[in-house]
Amino acid sequence: MAALEAAGTAQNRKVYARHGAAEPMFGVSYAELGKIAKPIKTDHALARRLWDAGNHDARVLALRVADPDALDEPLARRWLGDVDNYILAEGLGGLCAQTPHARTLSDSWRDDPGEWPASVGWFIVMCTAEDPEVWSVGELRVLLDQIEAEIAVRPNRVRHEMNGALIVMALRDGNLRRSVLAAARRIGPVKVDHGQTGCKTPEVAPYVERTLAHRAAKDARQAAKAARPRAG
């Protein structure tokens, strides 16, 4: 806590407040959080103490150093009850996505009428949609139909996370991609209020296209590297 307090700034507190974070907080940049987290690596007991401190920056750090294998469902649900902004929602969703309970937690939260439980549930989908051990293509098609039917009327940040889920679904499978892109055309621009920030909700088709191009270029570089004759 002392290290976090020393790394905080008034300017960062103003920025984080615009993103929905509430006091108490120190205003620690992500770069500084990374420096603090690096020597800790994984420490689940510390993560629990940091979360219980009630400080925003401490909770962000807690989600970085928590052990996904040690995060059981009761603790995940207790932490969810404290989430009050999208920074913590996405942090918790990313952590839950690494646990054996990812599917169970997502299934229990996606349809919640509350903004933050549903946001976490859909963020888990975004993080896991390419994993065949979590979702079959058929199950993702069911979710695709749900997103198309509901995205316009769900709470603000839920719409953003649903949009993110569409993007990752499109990366899973060629046939599913065509269905996702067709649905995205029917849905049209997804309107999300990002407040007084520069954040935007990306359009599905261009984002998918850029991601596929980036992956293809990366694969080409790796193939070229593997084809080079080895010295000696």
Coordinates of N, CA, C and O in Angstrom, one line a residue, residues 115-218:
E115 N -25.4 -3.9 -14.5 CA -24.4 -3.5 -15.5 C -23.1 -4.3 -15.3 O -22.5 -4.8 -16.3
W116 N -22.6 -4.4 -14.1 CA -21.3 -4.9 -13.8 C -21.3 -6.4 -13.9 O -20.3 -7.0 -14.5
P117 N -22.2 -7.1 -13.3 CA -22.2 -8.6 -13.4 C -22.3 -9.0 -14.9 O -21.5 -9.9 -15.3
A118 N -23.2 -8.4 -15.6 CA -23.3 -8.8 -17.0 C -22.1 -8.4 -17.8 O -21.7 -9.2 -18.7
S119 N -21.5 -7.3 -17.5 CA -20.2 -6.9 -18.2 C -19.1 -7.9 -18.0 O -18.4 -8.3 -18.9
V120 N -19.0 -8.4 -16.7 CA -18.0 -9.4 -16.4 C -18.3 -10.7 -17.2 O -17.4 -11.3 -17.8
G121 N -19.5 -11.1 -17.2 CA -19.9 -12.3 -17.9 C -19.6 -12.3 -19.3 O -19.1 -13.3 -19.9
W122 N -19.9 -11.2 -20.0 CA -19.6 -11.1 -21.4 C -18.1 -10.9 -21.7 O -17.6 -11.3 -22.7
F123 N -17.4 -10.2 -20.8 CA -16.0 -10.1 -21.0 C -15.3 -11.4 -20.9 O -14.3 -11.7 -21.6
I124 N -15.8 -12.3 -20.1 CA -15.3 -13.7 -20.0 C -15.5 -14.4 -21.4 O -14.6 -15.1 -21.9
V125 N -16.6 -14.1 -22.0 CA -16.8 -14.7 -23.3 C -15.8 -14.2 -24.3 O -15.2 -14.9 -25.1
M126 N -15.5 -12.8 -24.3 CA -14.6 -12.3 -25.1 C -13.2 -12.9 -25.0 O -12.5 -13.2 -25.9
C127 N -12.8 -13.2 -23.7 CA -11.5 -13.7 -23.4 C -11.4 -15.2 -23.8 O -10.2 -15.7 -24.0
T128 N -12.5 -15.9 -23.9 CA -12.4 -17.4 -24.1 C -13.1 -17.9 -25.4 O -13.1 -19.1 -25.6
A129 N -13.6 -17.0 -26.2 CA -14.4 -17.4 -27.4 C -13.6 -18.3 -28.3 O -14.1 -19.1 -29.1
E130 N -12.2 -18.1 -28.3 CA -11.4 -18.9 -29.3 C -11.0 -20.3 -28.7 O -10.3 -21.0 -29.3
D131 N -11.4 -20.5 -27.4 CA -11.0 -21.7 -26.8 C -12.1 -22.8 -26.9 O -13.1 -22.7 -26.3
P132 N -11.8 -23.9 -27.7 CA -12.8 -24.9 -27.9 C -13.1 -25.7 -26.6 O -14.1 -26.4 -26.6
E133 N -12.2 -25.6 -25.6 CA -12.5 -26.3 -24.4 C -13.5 -25.6 -23.5 O -14.1 -26.2 -22.6
V134 N -13.8 -24.3 -23.9 CA -14.8 -23.6 -23.1 C -16.1 -23.5 -23.9 O -17.2 -23.6 -23.4
W135 N -16.0 -23.2 -25.2 CA -17.2 -23.1 -26.1 C -17.1 -23.9 -27.3 O -16.0 -23.9 -28.0
S136 N -18.2 -24.5 -27.7 CA -18.2 -25.1 -29.1 C -18.7 -24.0 -30.0 O -19.2 -23.0 -29.6
V137 N -18.5 -24.2 -31.3 CA -19.0 -23.2 -32.3 C -20.5 -23.1 -32.2 O -21.0 -22.0 -32.3
G138 N -21.2 -24.2 -32.0 CA -22.6 -24.1 -31.9 C -23.1 -23.3 -30.7 O -24.0 -22.5 -30.8
E139 N -22.4 -23.4 -29.6 CA -22.7 -22.6 -28.4 C -22.5 -21.1 -28.7 O -23.2 -20.2 -28.3
L140 N -21.4 -20.8 -29.4 CA -21.1 -19.4 -29.7 C -22.2 -18.8 -30.7 O -22.5 -17.7 -30.6
R141 N -22.7 -19.7 -31.5 CA -23.8 -19.2 -32.4 C -25.0 -18.9 -31.6 O -25.7 -17.9 -32.0
V142 N -25.3 -19.6 -30.6 CA -26.4 -19.2 -29.7 C -26.2 -17.9 -29.0 O -27.1 -17.0 -29.0
L143 N -24.9 -17.6 -28.6 CA -24.6 -16.3 -28.0 C -24.7 -15.2 -29.1 O -25.1 -14.1 -28.8
L144 N -24.3 -15.5 -30.3 CA -24.4 -14.6 -31.4 C -25.8 -14.1 -31.6 O -26.1 -12.9 -31.7
D145 N -26.7 -15.1 -31.6 CA -28.1 -14.7 -31.7 C -28.6 -13.9 -30.6 O -29.4 -12.9 -30.8
Q146 N -28.1 -14.2 -29.4 CA -28.5 -13.4 -28.2 C -28.0 -12.0 -28.3 O -28.8 -11.0 -28.0
I147 N -26.8 -11.8 -28.7 CA -26.2 -10.5 -28.8 C -27.0 -9.7 -29.8 O -27.3 -8.5 -29.6
E148 N -27.3 -10.3 -31.0 CA -28.0 -9.5 -32.0 C -29.4 -9.1 -31.5 O -29.8 -8.0 -31.8
A149 N -30.0 -9.9 -30.7 CA -31.4 -9.6 -30.2 C -31.4 -8.6 -29.1 O -32.3 -7.9 -28.9
E150 N -30.3 -8.6 -28.3 CA -30.3 -7.8 -27.0 C -29.4 -6.6 -27.0 O -29.6 -5.8 -26.1
I151 N -28.4 -6.5 -27.8 CA -27.3 -5.6 -27.6 C -27.8 -4.1 -27.6 O -27.3 -3.3 -26.8
A152 N -28.9 -3.8 -28.3 CA -29.4 -2.4 -28.3 C -30.0 -2.0 -27.0 O -30.1 -0.8 -26.7
V153 N -30.4 -3.0 -26.2 CA -31.2 -2.6 -25.0 C -30.5 -3.0 -23.7 O -31.0 -2.7 -22.6
R154 N -29.3 -3.5 -23.8 CA -28.5 -3.9 -22.6 C -27.9 -2.6 -22.0 O -27.7 -1.6 -22.7
P155 N -27.5 -2.7 -20.7 CA -26.8 -1.5 -20.1 C -25.5 -1.1 -20.9 O -24.9 -1.9 -21.6
N156 N -25.1 0.1 -20.6 CA -24.0 0.7 -21.4 C -22.8 -0.1 -21.6 O -22.4 -0.5 -22.7
R157 N -22.1 -0.5 -20.5 CA -20.8 -1.2 -20.7 C -21.1 -2.7 -21.1 O -20.2 -3.3 -21.7
V158 N -22.3 -3.2 -20.9 CA -22.6 -4.5 -21.4 C -22.6 -4.5 -22.9 O -22.1 -5.5 -23.5
R159 N -23.0 -3.5 -23.5 CA -23.0 -3.3 -25.0 C -21.6 -3.4 -25.5 O -21.3 -4.0 -26.5
H160 N -20.7 -2.7 -24.8 CA -19.3 -2.7 -25.2 C -18.7 -4.1 -25.1 O -18.0 -4.5 -26.0
E161 N -19.0 -4.8 -24.0 CA -18.4 -6.1 -23.9 C -19.0 -7.1 -24.9 O -18.3 -8.0 -25.4
M162 N -20.3 -7.0 -25.2 CA -20.9 -7.8 -26.2 C -20.2 -7.6 -27.5 O -20.0 -8.5 -28.3
N163 N -20.0 -6.3 -27.8 CA -19.3 -6.0 -29.1 C -17.9 -6.6 -29.2 O -17.5 -7.2 -30.2
G164 N -17.2 -6.6 -28.0 CA -15.9 -7.3 -28.0 C -16.0 -8.8 -28.2 O -15.2 -9.4 -28.9
A165 N -17.1 -9.3 -27.6 CA -17.3 -10.8 -27.8 C -17.5 -11.1 -29.3 O -17.0 -12.1 -29.8
L166 N -18.3 -10.3 -30.0 CA -18.5 -10.5 -31.4 C -17.2 -10.5 -32.2 O -17.0 -11.4 -33.0
I167 N -16.3 -9.6 -31.8 CA -15.0 -9.6 -32.5 C -14.2 -10.9 -32.4 O -13.7 -11.4 -33.3
V168 N -14.1 -11.4 -31.1 CA -13.3 -12.6 -30.9 C -14.0 -13.8 -31.4 O -13.4 -14.7 -32.0
M169 N -15.4 -13.8 -31.4 CA -16.1 -14.9 -32.0 C -15.7 -15.0 -33.5 O -15.6 -16.1 -34.1
A170 N -15.6 -13.9 -34.2 CA -15.3 -13.9 -35.6 C -13.9 -14.4 -35.9 O -13.7 -14.8 -37.0
L171 N -13.0 -14.4 -34.9 CA -11.7 -15.0 -35.1 C -11.6 -16.5 -34.9 O -10.6 -17.1 -35.2
R172 N -12.7 -17.1 -34.4 CA -12.7 -18.5 -34.0 C -12.7 -19.4 -35.2 O -12.0 -20.4 -35.3
D173 N -13.5 -19.1 -36.2 CA -13.9 -20.0 -37.3 C -14.4 -19.3 -38.5 O -15.1 -18.3 -38.4
G174 N -14.0 -19.7 -39.7 CA -14.4 -19.0 -40.9 C -15.9 -18.9 -41.1 O -16.4 -17.8 -41.5
N175 N -16.6 -20.0 -40.9 CA -18.0 -20.0 -41.1 C -18.7 -19.1 -40.0 O -19.6 -18.3 -40.3
L176 N -18.2 -19.2 -38.8 CA -18.8 -18.3 -37.7 C -18.5 -16.9 -38.0 O -19.3 -16.0 -37.8
R177 N -17.3 -16.6 -38.6 CA -16.9 -15.2 -38.9 C -17.9 -14.6 -39.9 O -18.4 -13.5 -39.7
R178 N -18.3 -15.4 -40.9 CA -19.3 -14.8 -41.8 C -20.6 -14.5 -41.2 O -21.3 -13.5 -41.5
S179 N -21.0 -15.4 -40.2 CA -22.3 -15.1 -39.5 C -22.1 -13.9 -38.6 O -23.1 -13.1 -38.5
V180 N -21.0 -13.8 -38.0 CA -20.8 -12.6 -37.1 C -20.8 -11.3 -37.9 O -21.4 -10.3 -37.5
L181 N -20.1 -11.3 -39.0 CA -20.0 -10.1 -39.8 C -21.4 -9.7 -40.4 O -21.7 -8.5 -40.4
A182 N -22.2 -10.7 -40.7 CA -23.5 -10.4 -41.2 C -24.4 -9.9 -40.1 O -25.1 -8.9 -40.3
A183 N -24.2 -10.4 -38.9 CA -25.0 -9.9 -37.7 C -24.6 -8.5 -37.4 O -25.4 -7.6 -37.1
A184 N -23.3 -8.2 -37.5 CA -22.7 -6.9 -37.2 C -23.3 -5.9 -38.1 O -23.6 -4.7 -37.7
R185 N -23.5 -6.3 -39.4 CA -24.1 -5.3 -40.4 C -25.5 -5.0 -40.0 O -26.0 -3.9 -40.1
R186 N -26.2 -6.0 -39.6 CA -27.6 -5.8 -39.2 C -27.7 -5.0 -37.9 O -28.6 -4.1 -37.8
I187 N -26.8 -5.2 -37.0 CA -26.8 -4.4 -35.7 C -26.5 -3.0 -36.0 O -27.1 -2.1 -35.4
G188 N -25.5 -2.7 -36.8 CA -25.1 -1.4 -37.1 C -24.1 -0.9 -36.0 O -23.7 -1.7 -35.1
P189 N -23.8 0.4 -36.0 CA -22.9 0.9 -34.9 C -23.4 0.7 -33.5 O -24.6 0.9 -33.3
V190 N -22.6 0.2 -32.6 CA -22.9 0.0 -31.3 C -22.7 1.3 -30.5 O -21.5 1.7 -30.4
K191 N -23.7 1.9 -29.9 CA -23.6 3.1 -29.2 C -23.3 2.9 -27.7 O -24.0 2.3 -27.0
V192 N -22.1 3.4 -27.3 CA -21.7 3.2 -25.9 C -21.2 4.6 -25.4 O -20.4 5.3 -26.1
D193 N -21.7 5.0 -24.3 CA -21.3 6.3 -23.7 C -20.0 6.1 -22.9 O -20.0 5.5 -21.9
H194 N -18.9 6.6 -23.4 CA -17.6 6.5 -22.8 C -17.3 7.7 -21.9 O -16.1 7.9 -21.4
G195 N -18.2 8.6 -21.7 CA -18.0 9.8 -20.8 C -17.0 10.7 -21.4 O -16.8 10.8 -22.6
Q196 N -16.3 11.4 -20.5 CA -15.3 12.4 -20.9 C -13.9 11.7 -21.1 O -12.9 12.0 -20.4
T197 N -13.9 10.7 -21.9 CA -12.7 10.0 -22.3 C -12.5 9.9 -23.8 O -13.4 10.2 -24.5
G198 N -11.4 9.5 -24.2 CA -11.1 9.3 -25.6 C -11.4 7.9 -26.1 O -11.1 7.5 -27.2
C199 N -12.0 7.1 -25.2 CA -12.2 5.7 -25.6 C -13.4 5.5 -26.6 O -14.3 6.4 -26.6
K200 N -13.3 4.5 -27.4 CA -14.3 4.2 -28.4 C -14.6 2.7 -28.4 O -13.7 1.9 -28.1
T201 N -15.8 2.4 -28.9 CA -16.2 1.0 -29.1 C -15.9 0.7 -30.5 O -16.4 1.3 -31.4
P202 N -15.0 -0.2 -30.8 CA -14.6 -0.5 -32.2 C -15.7 -1.1 -33.1 O -16.5 -1.8 -32.6
E203 N -15.6 -0.8 -34.3 CA -16.5 -1.4 -35.3 C -16.0 -2.9 -35.5 O -14.8 -3.1 -35.7
V204 N -16.9 -3.8 -35.6 CA -16.5 -5.2 -35.6 C -15.7 -5.6 -36.9 O -14.6 -6.1 -36.8
A205 N -16.2 -5.3 -38.1 CA -15.6 -5.7 -39.3 C -14.2 -5.2 -39.5 O -13.3 -6.0 -39.8
P206 N -14.0 -3.9 -39.4 CA -12.6 -3.4 -39.5 C -11.6 -4.0 -38.5 O -10.5 -4.2 -38.8
Y207 N -12.1 -4.1 -37.3 CA -11.2 -4.6 -36.2 C -10.8 -6.1 -36.5 O -9.7 -6.5 -36.4
V208 N -11.8 -6.9 -37.0 CA -11.5 -8.3 -37.3 C -10.5 -8.3 -38.5 O -9.6 -9.1 -38.5
E209 N -10.7 -7.5 -39.5 CA -9.8 -7.5 -40.6 C -8.4 -7.1 -40.2 O -7.5 -7.8 -40.7
R210 N -8.3 -6.1 -39.4 CA -6.9 -5.7 -38.9 C -6.3 -6.8 -38.1 O -5.1 -7.1 -38.3
T211 N -7.0 -7.5 -37.3 CA -6.5 -8.6 -36.5 C -6.0 -9.7 -37.3 O -4.9 -10.3 -37.1
L212 N -6.8 -10.1 -38.3 CA -6.4 -11.2 -39.2 C -5.2 -10.9 -40.0 O -4.3 -11.7 -40.2
A213 N -5.1 -9.6 -40.5 CA -3.9 -9.2 -41.2 C -2.7 -9.2 -40.3 O -1.6 -9.7 -40.8
H214 N -2.8 -8.8 -39.1 CA -1.7 -8.8 -38.1 C -1.3 -10.3 -37.9 O -0.1 -10.5 -37.9
R215 N -2.2 -11.2 -37.7 CA -1.9 -12.6 -37.5 C -1.2 -13.2 -38.7 O -0.2 -14.0 -38.5
A216 N -1.7 -12.9 -39.9 CA -1.1 -13.4 -41.1 C 0.4 -12.9 -41.2 O 1.3 -13.7 -41.6
A217 N 0.6 -11.6 -41.0 CA 1.9 -11.1 -41.1 C 2.9 -11.7 -40.0 O 4.0 -12.0 -40.3
K218 N 2.4 -11.9 -38.8 CA 3.2 -12.6 -37.8 C 3.5 -14.0 -38.2 O 4.7 -14.5 -38.0

